Coordinates of C-alpha atoms and ligand atoms in Angstrom, one line a residue:
M1084 CA 28.9 -3.0 62.0
A1085 CA 26.9 -6.2 62.7
S1086 CA 23.5 -4.6 61.8
Q1087 CA 25.0 -3.2 58.6
D1088 CA 26.1 -6.7 57.6
K1089 CA 22.6 -8.1 58.2
S1090 CA 20.8 -5.5 56.0
L1091 CA 23.4 -6.2 53.3
S1092 CA 22.7 -9.9 53.4
L1093 CA 18.9 -9.3 53.3
A1094 CA 19.2 -7.2 50.1
L1095 CA 21.4 -9.7 48.3
P1096 CA 20.0 -12.8 46.5
E1097 CA 20.8 -16.0 48.3
G1098 CA 21.4 -18.8 45.8
P1099 CA 22.3 -19.0 42.1
E1100 CA 18.6 -19.2 41.1
D1101 CA 17.9 -15.9 42.9
W1102 CA 20.9 -14.3 41.1
E1103 CA 19.6 -15.5 37.8
K1104 CA 16.2 -13.9 38.5
V1105 CA 17.7 -10.6 39.5
Q1106 CA 19.9 -10.7 36.4
S1107 CA 17.0 -11.5 34.1
R1108 CA 14.8 -8.8 35.7
F1109 CA 17.7 -6.3 35.2
F1110 CA 18.0 -7.2 31.5
Q1111 CA 14.2 -7.1 31.0
N1112 CA 14.1 -3.6 32.4
W1113 CA 17.1 -2.6 30.4
H1114 CA 15.6 -3.8 27.1
T1115 CA 12.2 -2.1 27.8
S1116 CA 13.9 1.2 28.5
I1117 CA 16.0 0.9 25.4
D1118 CA 12.9 -0.1 23.2
T1119 CA 10.9 2.9 24.6
A1120 CA 13.8 5.3 23.9
F1121 CA 14.1 3.9 20.4
D1122 CA 10.4 4.3 19.7
S1123 CA 10.4 7.9 20.9
I1124 CA 13.5 8.7 18.8
S1125 CA 12.0 7.1 15.8
Q1126 CA 8.7 9.0 16.1
L1127 CA 10.6 12.2 16.6
F1128 CA 12.8 11.5 13.6
H1129 CA 9.8 10.8 11.4
F1130 CA 7.9 13.8 12.6
T1131 CA 10.8 16.2 12.1
S1132 CA 11.6 14.8 8.7
D1133 CA 7.9 15.2 7.6
T1134 CA 7.8 18.8 8.9
M1135 CA 11.1 19.8 7.2
N1136 CA 10.0 18.3 3.9
T1137 CA 6.7 20.3 4.1
L1138 CA 8.5 23.5 5.0
N1139 CA 10.9 22.9 2.2
R1140 CA 8.1 22.3 -0.3
Y1141 CA 6.3 25.5 0.8
Q1142 CA 9.4 27.5 0.7
K1143 CA 10.2 26.3 -2.9
D1144 CA 6.6 26.9 -3.9
N1145 CA 6.8 30.4 -2.7
L1146 CA 10.1 31.0 -4.5
N1147 CA 8.5 29.6 -7.7
L1148 CA 5.6 32.1 -7.3
Y1149 CA 8.1 34.9 -6.7
F1150 CA 10.0 34.1 -9.9
E1151 CA 6.8 33.6 -11.8
S1152 CA 8.0 30.2 -12.9
T1153 CA 5.7 27.3 -13.3
T1154 CA 8.3 24.7 -14.2
R1155 CA 11.4 24.4 -12.2
P1156 CA 14.3 22.1 -13.2
I1157 CA 15.1 19.7 -10.4
E1158 CA 18.7 19.7 -9.3
A1159 CA 20.4 16.3 -8.9
N1160 CA 21.4 16.8 -5.3
E1161 CA 17.9 18.0 -4.4
T1162 CA 16.2 14.7 -5.3
D1163 CA 19.0 12.8 -3.8
N1164 CA 18.7 14.5 -0.5
K1165 CA 14.9 14.5 -0.3
E1166 CA 14.6 10.7 -0.1
Q1167 CA 17.8 10.3 2.0
D1168 CA 16.2 12.7 4.5
R1169 CA 13.1 10.5 4.6
V1170 CA 14.8 7.2 5.0
K1171 CA 12.7 5.6 7.7
P1172 CA 14.3 4.9 11.1
E1173 CA 15.4 1.3 11.1
K1174 CA 12.9 0.0 13.6
K1175 CA 9.4 1.1 12.6
N1176 CA 7.4 3.1 10.0
L1177 CA 5.0 4.4 12.6
T1178 CA 2.8 7.0 10.8
D1179 CA 2.2 5.9 7.2
V1180 CA -1.4 5.5 6.3
A1181 CA -2.5 3.3 3.3
I1182 CA -5.8 3.1 1.5
I1183 CA -6.6 0.0 -0.4
T1184 CA -9.6 0.0 -2.7
G1185 CA -11.2 -3.4 -3.0
G1186 CA -9.3 -4.1 0.2
I1187 CA -11.7 -6.8 1.3
G1188 CA -11.2 -9.0 -1.8
G1189 CA -8.8 -11.8 -2.3
I1190 CA -5.7 -9.9 -3.3
G1191 CA -6.9 -6.8 -1.3
T1192 CA -7.0 -8.8 1.9
A1193 CA -3.5 -10.1 1.5
I1194 CA -2.3 -6.5 0.7
C1195 CA -4.0 -5.2 4.0
Q1196 CA -2.3 -8.0 5.9
R1197 CA 1.1 -7.4 4.4
L1198 CA 1.1 -3.6 4.9
S1199 CA -0.2 -3.9 8.4
R1200 CA 2.7 -6.2 9.2
D1201 CA 4.9 -3.3 8.0
N1202 CA 3.3 -1.1 10.6
I1203 CA 1.3 0.9 8.1
K1204 CA -2.2 2.0 9.2
I1205 CA -4.8 0.4 6.9
V1206 CA -8.0 1.9 5.4
A1207 CA -9.9 -0.5 3.2
T1208 CA -12.8 0.5 0.9
Y1209 CA -15.7 -1.7 -0.2
I1210 CA -18.8 -1.3 -2.3
G1211 CA -22.2 -0.9 -0.6
A1212 CA -23.5 -4.3 -1.8
E1213 CA -20.8 -6.0 0.2
K1214 CA -21.5 -4.3 3.5
E1215 CA -22.3 -7.5 5.4
H1216 CA -19.2 -9.3 4.1
A1217 CA -17.2 -6.2 4.9
M1218 CA -18.3 -6.2 8.6
E1219 CA -17.4 -9.9 8.9
W1220 CA -14.1 -9.2 7.2
Q1221 CA -13.3 -6.5 9.7
Q1222 CA -14.0 -8.8 12.6
A1223 CA -11.8 -11.5 11.1
R1224 CA -8.9 -8.9 10.7
R1225 CA -9.4 -7.8 14.3
K1226 CA -9.0 -11.4 15.4
E1227 CA -5.7 -11.4 13.6
G1228 CA -4.7 -8.4 15.7
M1229 CA -5.1 -5.8 12.9
E1230 CA -6.6 -2.4 13.2
V1231 CA -8.4 -1.6 10.0
D1232 CA -10.7 1.3 9.1
L1233 CA -13.4 0.5 6.6
F1234 CA -15.0 3.0 4.2
E1235 CA -17.9 2.3 1.9
C1236 CA -17.1 3.8 -1.5
D1237 CA -18.2 3.1 -5.1
V1238 CA -14.8 3.7 -6.9
S1239 CA -16.6 4.2 -10.2
D1240 CA -18.2 7.4 -8.8
F1241 CA -15.9 10.4 -8.8
N1242 CA -17.9 12.4 -6.2
A1243 CA -18.1 9.4 -3.9
C1244 CA -14.3 9.0 -4.1
K1245 CA -13.8 12.8 -3.4
K1246 CA -16.0 12.5 -0.3
T1247 CA -14.2 9.4 0.9
A1248 CA -10.8 10.9 0.4
R1249 CA -11.8 14.0 2.4
A1250 CA -13.1 11.9 5.2
I1251 CA -10.0 9.7 5.3
E1252 CA -7.6 12.6 5.3
K1253 CA -9.7 14.3 8.1
L1254 CA -9.5 11.1 10.2
H1255 CA -5.9 10.3 9.7
G1256 CA -4.4 13.7 8.6
R1257 CA -2.6 12.1 5.7
V1258 CA -2.6 9.3 3.2
D1259 CA 0.9 8.1 2.1
V1260 CA 0.1 5.0 0.2
L1261 CA -2.8 4.4 -2.3
V1262 CA -3.4 1.0 -3.7
N1263 CA -5.9 0.9 -6.5
C1264 CA -7.0 -2.7 -6.3
A1265 CA -10.8 -2.7 -6.9
G1266 CA -11.7 -4.6 -10.0
I1267 CA -14.2 -6.8 -11.7
T1268 CA -14.4 -9.1 -14.7
R1269 CA -17.3 -9.5 -17.2
D1270 CA -15.7 -12.0 -19.6
A1271 CA -17.2 -12.6 -23.0
M1272 CA -15.9 -12.7 -26.6
L1273 CA -16.4 -9.3 -28.2
K1274 CA -19.1 -10.6 -30.5
K1275 CA -21.2 -11.4 -27.4
L1276 CA -20.1 -8.5 -25.2
D1277 CA -22.8 -5.9 -24.5
E1278 CA -22.3 -2.2 -23.9
E1279 CA -23.3 -2.6 -20.2
N1280 CA -20.5 -5.1 -19.5
W1281 CA -18.0 -3.0 -21.4
H1282 CA -18.7 0.1 -19.3
A1283 CA -19.0 -1.8 -16.0
V1284 CA -15.4 -3.0 -16.4
M1285 CA -14.1 0.3 -17.7
D1286 CA -15.8 2.2 -14.9
T1287 CA -14.7 0.0 -12.1
N1288 CA -11.3 -1.0 -13.3
L1289 CA -10.0 2.1 -15.1
D1290 CA -12.1 5.2 -14.3
S1291 CA -11.7 4.3 -10.6
V1292 CA -8.0 4.8 -10.8
F1293 CA -8.6 8.4 -11.9
N1294 CA -11.4 8.9 -9.4
M1295 CA -9.4 7.7 -6.5
T1296 CA -6.0 9.0 -7.3
R1297 CA -7.1 12.6 -8.3
P1298 CA -8.3 13.6 -4.8
F1299 CA -5.2 12.2 -3.0
I1300 CA -2.4 13.6 -5.0
D1301 CA -2.7 17.2 -3.7
G1302 CA -2.0 16.1 -0.2
M1303 CA 0.9 13.9 -1.3
I1304 CA 2.4 16.7 -3.3
K1305 CA 2.1 19.1 -0.3
R1306 CA 3.8 16.5 2.0
G1307 CA 6.4 15.6 -0.7
Y1308 CA 5.8 11.9 -0.3
G1309 CA 3.6 9.2 -1.7
R1310 CA 3.3 5.7 -3.1
I1311 CA 0.7 5.0 -5.7
I1312 CA 0.3 1.4 -6.7
N1313 CA -2.1 0.3 -9.4
I1314 CA -3.0 -3.4 -9.6
S1315 CA -3.1 -4.1 -13.3
S1316 CA -2.9 -7.6 -14.8
V1317 CA -0.9 -9.9 -17.0
N1318 CA -3.9 -9.8 -19.3
G1319 CA -3.5 -6.0 -19.6
Q1320 CA 0.0 -6.7 -20.9
K1321 CA -0.6 -9.6 -23.2
G1322 CA -4.3 -9.5 -24.0
Q1323 CA -6.7 -12.4 -23.2
F1324 CA -9.3 -14.2 -25.1
G1325 CA -12.7 -13.1 -23.9
Q1326 CA -11.4 -10.0 -22.1
T1327 CA -11.4 -7.0 -24.5
N1328 CA -13.0 -5.0 -21.7
Y1329 CA -10.7 -6.2 -18.9
S1330 CA -7.5 -6.2 -21.0
S1331 CA -8.3 -2.6 -22.2
A1332 CA -8.9 -1.3 -18.7
K1333 CA -5.8 -3.0 -17.3
A1334 CA -3.6 -1.8 -20.2
G1335 CA -5.1 1.7 -19.6
M1336 CA -3.9 1.5 -16.0
I1337 CA -0.4 0.9 -17.2
G1338 CA -0.6 4.0 -19.4
F1339 CA -2.0 6.1 -16.6
T1340 CA 0.8 4.8 -14.3
R1341 CA 3.6 5.8 -16.7
A1342 CA 2.2 9.3 -17.4
L1343 CA 1.5 10.1 -13.7
A1344 CA 4.9 8.7 -12.7
V1345 CA 6.6 11.3 -14.9
E1346 CA 4.4 14.1 -13.5
L1347 CA 5.1 13.3 -9.9
A1348 CA 8.7 12.0 -9.9
G1349 CA 9.9 15.4 -8.7
F1350 CA 7.7 15.4 -5.6
G1351 CA 8.9 12.3 -3.9
I1352 CA 5.9 10.4 -5.1
T1353 CA 6.3 7.1 -7.0
V1354 CA 3.6 5.6 -9.2
N1355 CA 3.9 1.9 -10.2
C1356 CA 1.8 -1.0 -11.5
V1357 CA 1.9 -4.5 -10.2
C1358 CA 0.7 -7.0 -12.9
P1359 CA -0.4 -10.2 -11.3
G1360 CA -0.9 -13.4 -13.3
Y1361 CA -3.6 -15.9 -12.3
V1362 CA -4.0 -15.8 -8.5
A1363 CA -5.9 -18.2 -6.3
T1364 CA -8.9 -16.0 -5.7
S1365 CA -12.7 -16.2 -6.3
L1366 CA -12.2 -14.2 -9.6
V1367 CA -10.1 -17.0 -11.0
D1368 CA -12.2 -19.7 -9.3
A1369 CA -15.2 -18.4 -11.4
I1370 CA -13.4 -19.5 -14.7
P1371 CA -15.0 -22.7 -16.0
D1372 CA -12.8 -25.6 -14.8
H1373 CA -11.7 -26.9 -18.1
I1374 CA -10.6 -23.4 -19.2
K1375 CA -8.8 -22.8 -15.9
Q1376 CA -6.9 -26.1 -16.2
A1377 CA -5.8 -25.1 -19.7
I1378 CA -4.6 -21.7 -18.4
I1379 CA -2.7 -23.3 -15.5
S1380 CA -1.0 -25.7 -18.0
Q1381 CA 0.5 -22.7 -19.8
I1382 CA 2.0 -21.1 -16.6
P1383 CA 5.7 -22.0 -16.5
A1384 CA 5.6 -22.1 -12.7
G1385 CA 2.9 -24.8 -13.0
R1386 CA 0.5 -23.2 -10.5
L1387 CA -1.6 -20.2 -9.5
A1388 CA -0.1 -17.5 -7.4
Q1389 CA -1.0 -17.1 -3.8
P1390 CA -2.4 -13.7 -2.9
A1391 CA 0.4 -13.2 -0.4
E1392 CA 3.0 -13.5 -3.2
V1393 CA 1.4 -10.6 -5.0
A1394 CA 1.0 -8.6 -1.7
D1395 CA 4.7 -9.0 -1.0
A1396 CA 5.5 -7.1 -4.3
I1397 CA 3.1 -4.4 -3.2
G1398 CA 4.7 -4.3 0.2
F1399 CA 8.1 -3.4 -1.4
L1400 CA 6.7 -0.7 -3.7
A1401 CA 4.8 0.8 -0.7
S1402 CA 8.0 1.0 1.4
R1403 CA 10.4 3.9 1.6
E1404 CA 13.2 1.7 0.2
S1405 CA 11.5 1.7 -3.3
A1406 CA 12.0 5.5 -3.7
Y1407 CA 13.8 5.4 -7.0
I1408 CA 11.4 2.9 -8.7
T1409 CA 8.6 4.7 -10.6
G1410 CA 6.5 4.1 -13.8
T1411 CA 7.2 0.4 -13.8
E1412 CA 5.1 -2.7 -14.4
L1413 CA 6.1 -5.3 -11.9
A1414 CA 5.1 -8.7 -13.2
V1415 CA 4.1 -11.4 -10.6
N1416 CA 2.9 -14.1 -13.0
G1417 CA 5.0 -17.3 -12.6
G1418 CA 6.5 -16.7 -16.1
L1419 CA 3.2 -16.6 -17.9
W1420 CA 4.3 -13.6 -19.9
T1421 CA 7.8 -12.2 -20.0
G1422 CA 7.3 -9.6 -22.8
Ligands
LIG2370 N1 -7.9 -19.1 -27.1 C1 -8.4 -19.5 -28.3 N2 -9.6 -20.0 -28.4 C2 -10.4 -20.1 -27.3 C3 -9.9 -19.7 -26.0 C4 -8.5 -19.2 -26.0 N3 -8.0 -18.8 -24.8 N4 -10.8 -19.9 -25.1 C5 -11.9 -20.4 -25.8 N5 -11.6 -20.5 -27.1 C6 -12.4 -21.0 -28.1 C7 -13.2 -22.3 -27.6 O1 -12.3 -23.4 -27.8 C8 -14.4 -22.3 -28.5 O2 -14.1 -22.8 -29.8 P1 -15.1 -23.7 -30.6 O3 -16.3 -22.8 -30.8 O4 -14.4 -24.0 -31.8 O5 -15.4 -24.8 -29.7 C9 -14.7 -20.8 -28.6 O6 -13.5 -20.1 -28.4 C10 -15.8 -20.4 -27.7 O7 -15.3 -20.7 -26.3 P2 -16.3 -20.8 -25.1 O8 -17.2 -22.0 -25.4 O9 -15.5 -20.8 -23.9 O10 -17.2 -19.5 -25.3 P3 -18.1 -18.9 -24.2 O11 -18.8 -17.8 -24.9 O12 -18.9 -19.9 -23.5 O13 -17.0 -18.3 -23.1 C11 -15.3 -17.0 -22.2 C12 -16.1 -17.3 -23.5 C13 -16.3 -16.4 -21.2 C14 -14.3 -15.9 -22.6 C15 -14.6 -18.2 -21.7 O14 -13.8 -18.8 -22.7 C16 -13.7 -17.9 -20.5 O15 -14.2 -17.8 -19.4 N6 -12.4 -17.7 -20.7 C17 -11.5 -17.4 -19.7 C18 -11.2 -15.9 -19.8 C19 -10.1 -15.6 -18.7 O16 -9.0 -16.0 -18.8 N7 -10.5 -14.8 -17.7 C20 -9.6 -14.4 -16.7 C21 -10.4 -14.2 -15.4 S1 -9.3 -13.9 -14.0 C22 -8.7 -12.4 -14.3 O17 -9.0 -11.7 -15.1 C23 -7.7 -12.0 -13.3 C24 -6.4 -11.7 -13.9 O18 -6.1 -10.5 -13.9 C25 -5.6 -12.7 -14.5

């Protein structure tokens, strides 16, 4: 009896401090186990729901072939269930992959940071001439704790986009979110605008949206899920002095968005535009100061937007919660244009 009492007293903590340590270790272990269990369940849930959606899609495709029907009316409960089935587990969105063209630019960087915070894997593209900056940019993101893949791609070149899309899908197996953000300005009044600067802006800002979106939609359709977000501009909505090229391209993006939204709504894919106003980036910094001040004085919010404020809008449209929003132009412009 005596020896039993001794071993018991050795095993038990002696004072209140020891008790607290034992208690806190117990709770720590408890939380770690629960977290691990939740992570596994959430991954399993995500995987199962993806697989079921793919199977469903194939089954429906086969039925369509069988009945020789190319257009199939979508039943109300079918679309309801599809997105409900895909509601992400509360904790994490573990497997989504996003590609952000122009991801190393001012707004692009903020988008990468925001989507990365939402646990989406990030792939950013850049143009060859910016290689050095791109490498520094990647280092800077790594220091922030982000894992970002970089791909060199000239978005104005359809074949380059096709090749890049194939390489990214091979690497990650999927692309769920496409953000078309690459863009340039070549401002001049039309009477001074040359052909080269017209085409440069149309190619980089508008053709790029076709070039990049076209190769990705097949995979999205097969998986029955996708988020396509085109970064247009307030100047595509209202028109801007000195920007016939840019305003045309940005307005074109809006038309593209509306048309594609209608085509893809039945496949669990949303297509939206975000239309930023004037944002504190190098693009706006390049505007001559007196003109910039005149522009800011017309913004009801009285200031430029921060890139993160634009990125937050994109974060929402890239999430699973935005499933029923498609074909829209989300204005982030401080009241500059409310048309
Ligand atoms: N509305 C009406 N008149 C204007 C005007 C405007 N917004 N801006 C300039 N003008 C007038 C000038 O007062 C001037 O008139 P006078 O000849 O009577 O003096 C005339 O037009 C010529 O103006 P400039 O001297 O500025 O002409 P320029 O050829 O040197 O420059 C410009 C033209 C490059 C277009 C220049 O005005 C400019 O940079 N404007 C800003 C354009 C702009 O807002 N770009 C946005 C870049 S950021 C971006 O695009 C991101 C986004 O999505 C918002």
